[in-house]
Amino acid sequence: MENQGTHILVIRAITDRKARYLTAKKLTQLFRERSFSEWKTKLDSGGGTVVMRADKETDLEPYRRSIELLGAEVDIVDQKTIGGAKVF
């Protein structure tokens, strides 16, 4: 998972418990450096979950499609800087 870049892949809050479980399982397969329980905890906490960052939006598209197939709402947002701090 990349920690740098101007485009950010974000999963919006998932209300369905089964969809959260399946999404956490898929994220564990895609990004092996983070455990299932870590992904599940992040998704269960609600709100947006940052999945990865990339310099090109096209690098995020395959991940976006595979996560959307599970029923999760996924957005790609641009990194912005406000007052010297990075926000999205």
CSV table of C-alpha atoms in Angstrom, one decimal:
chain,number,residue,atom,x,y,z
A,1,MET,CA,0.0,0.0,0.0
A,2,GLU,CA,1.4,3.4,-1.0
A,3,ASN,CA,1.5,6.2,1.5
A,4,GLN,CA,2.3,9.0,-1.0
A,5,GLY,CA,0.5,10.5,-3.9
A,6,THR,CA,-2.0,13.1,-4.9
A,7,HIS,CA,-4.9,10.7,-5.4
A,8,ILE,CA,-6.5,8.8,-2.5
A,9,LEU,CA,-8.7,5.7,-2.7
A,10,VAL,CA,-11.3,6.0,0.1
A,11,ILE,CA,-14.0,3.6,1.1
A,12,ARG,CA,-17.1,5.3,2.5
A,13,ALA,CA,-18.9,4.1,5.6
A,14,ILE,CA,-20.5,0.6,5.0
A,15,THR,CA,-23.7,0.0,7.0
A,16,ASP,CA,-24.1,-3.7,6.0
A,17,ARG,CA,-22.2,-6.0,8.4
A,18,LYS,CA,-21.7,-8.7,5.8
A,19,ALA,CA,-20.4,-6.2,3.2
A,20,ARG,CA,-17.9,-4.8,5.8
A,21,TYR,CA,-16.6,-8.4,6.5
A,22,LEU,CA,-16.2,-9.2,2.8
A,23,THR,CA,-14.5,-5.9,2.1
A,24,ALA,CA,-12.1,-6.4,5.0
A,25,LYS,CA,-11.3,-9.9,3.6
A,26,LYS,CA,-10.7,-8.5,0.1
A,27,LEU,CA,-8.5,-5.7,1.4
A,28,THR,CA,-6.4,-8.3,3.3
A,29,GLN,CA,-5.9,-10.2,0.0
A,30,LEU,CA,-5.0,-7.0,-1.8
A,31,PHE,CA,-2.7,-5.5,0.9
A,32,ARG,CA,-1.0,-8.2,2.8
A,33,GLU,CA,1.0,-5.8,5.1
A,34,ARG,CA,-2.2,-5.2,7.1
A,35,SER,CA,-4.1,-8.0,8.9
A,36,PHE,CA,-7.8,-8.8,8.5
A,37,SER,CA,-8.5,-7.6,12.1
A,38,GLU,CA,-6.9,-4.2,11.4
A,39,TRP,CA,-9.0,-3.7,8.2
A,40,LYS,CA,-12.2,-4.9,10.0
A,41,THR,CA,-11.6,-2.6,12.9
A,42,LYS,CA,-11.1,0.4,10.5
A,43,LEU,CA,-14.2,-0.4,8.6
A,44,ASP,CA,-16.3,-1.1,11.7
A,45,SER,CA,-15.3,2.3,13.1
A,46,GLY,CA,-17.4,4.0,10.5
A,47,GLY,CA,-16.5,7.1,8.4
A,48,GLY,CA,-14.2,7.0,5.5
A,49,THR,CA,-11.3,4.5,5.3
A,50,VAL,CA,-8.2,5.5,3.3
A,51,VAL,CA,-7.0,2.4,1.4
A,52,MET,CA,-4.1,3.7,-0.7
A,53,ARG,CA,-2.6,6.7,-2.4
A,54,ALA,CA,-1.1,7.1,-5.9
A,55,ASP,CA,0.3,9.7,-8.2
A,56,LYS,CA,-2.0,8.7,-11.1
A,57,GLU,CA,-5.7,8.0,-10.7
A,58,THR,CA,-5.4,5.2,-13.2
A,59,ASP,CA,-3.3,3.2,-10.8
A,60,LEU,CA,-6.2,3.2,-8.3
A,61,GLU,CA,-8.9,2.0,-10.8
A,62,PRO,CA,-8.3,-1.8,-10.6
A,63,TYR,CA,-8.5,-1.6,-6.8
A,64,ARG,CA,-11.6,0.5,-7.0
A,65,ARG,CA,-13.4,-1.9,-9.2
A,66,SER,CA,-12.6,-5.0,-7.2
A,67,ILE,CA,-13.8,-3.3,-4.0
A,68,GLU,CA,-17.0,-1.9,-5.6
A,69,LEU,CA,-17.9,-5.5,-6.7
A,70,LEU,CA,-18.4,-6.3,-3.0
A,71,GLY,CA,-21.0,-3.5,-2.6
A,72,ALA,CA,-18.7,-0.9,-0.9
A,73,GLU,CA,-19.0,2.7,-1.9
A,74,VAL,CA,-15.5,3.8,-3.1
A,75,ASP,CA,-14.3,7.3,-4.1
A,76,ILE,CA,-11.0,8.6,-5.5
A,77,VAL,CA,-10.3,12.1,-4.1
A,78,ASP,CA,-7.5,14.5,-4.7
A,79,GLN,CA,-5.0,15.5,-2.1
A,80,LYS,CA,-5.3,19.2,-1.1
A,81,THR,CA,-3.1,21.4,1.1
A,82,ILE,CA,-4.7,23.9,3.4
A,83,GLY,CA,-2.6,26.1,5.6
A,84,GLY,CA,0.4,23.9,4.9
A,85,ALA,CA,-1.4,20.7,6.1
A,86,LYS,CA,-2.4,18.0,3.7
A,87,VAL,CA,-6.2,17.2,3.8
A,88,PHE,CA,-8.6,15.5,1.4
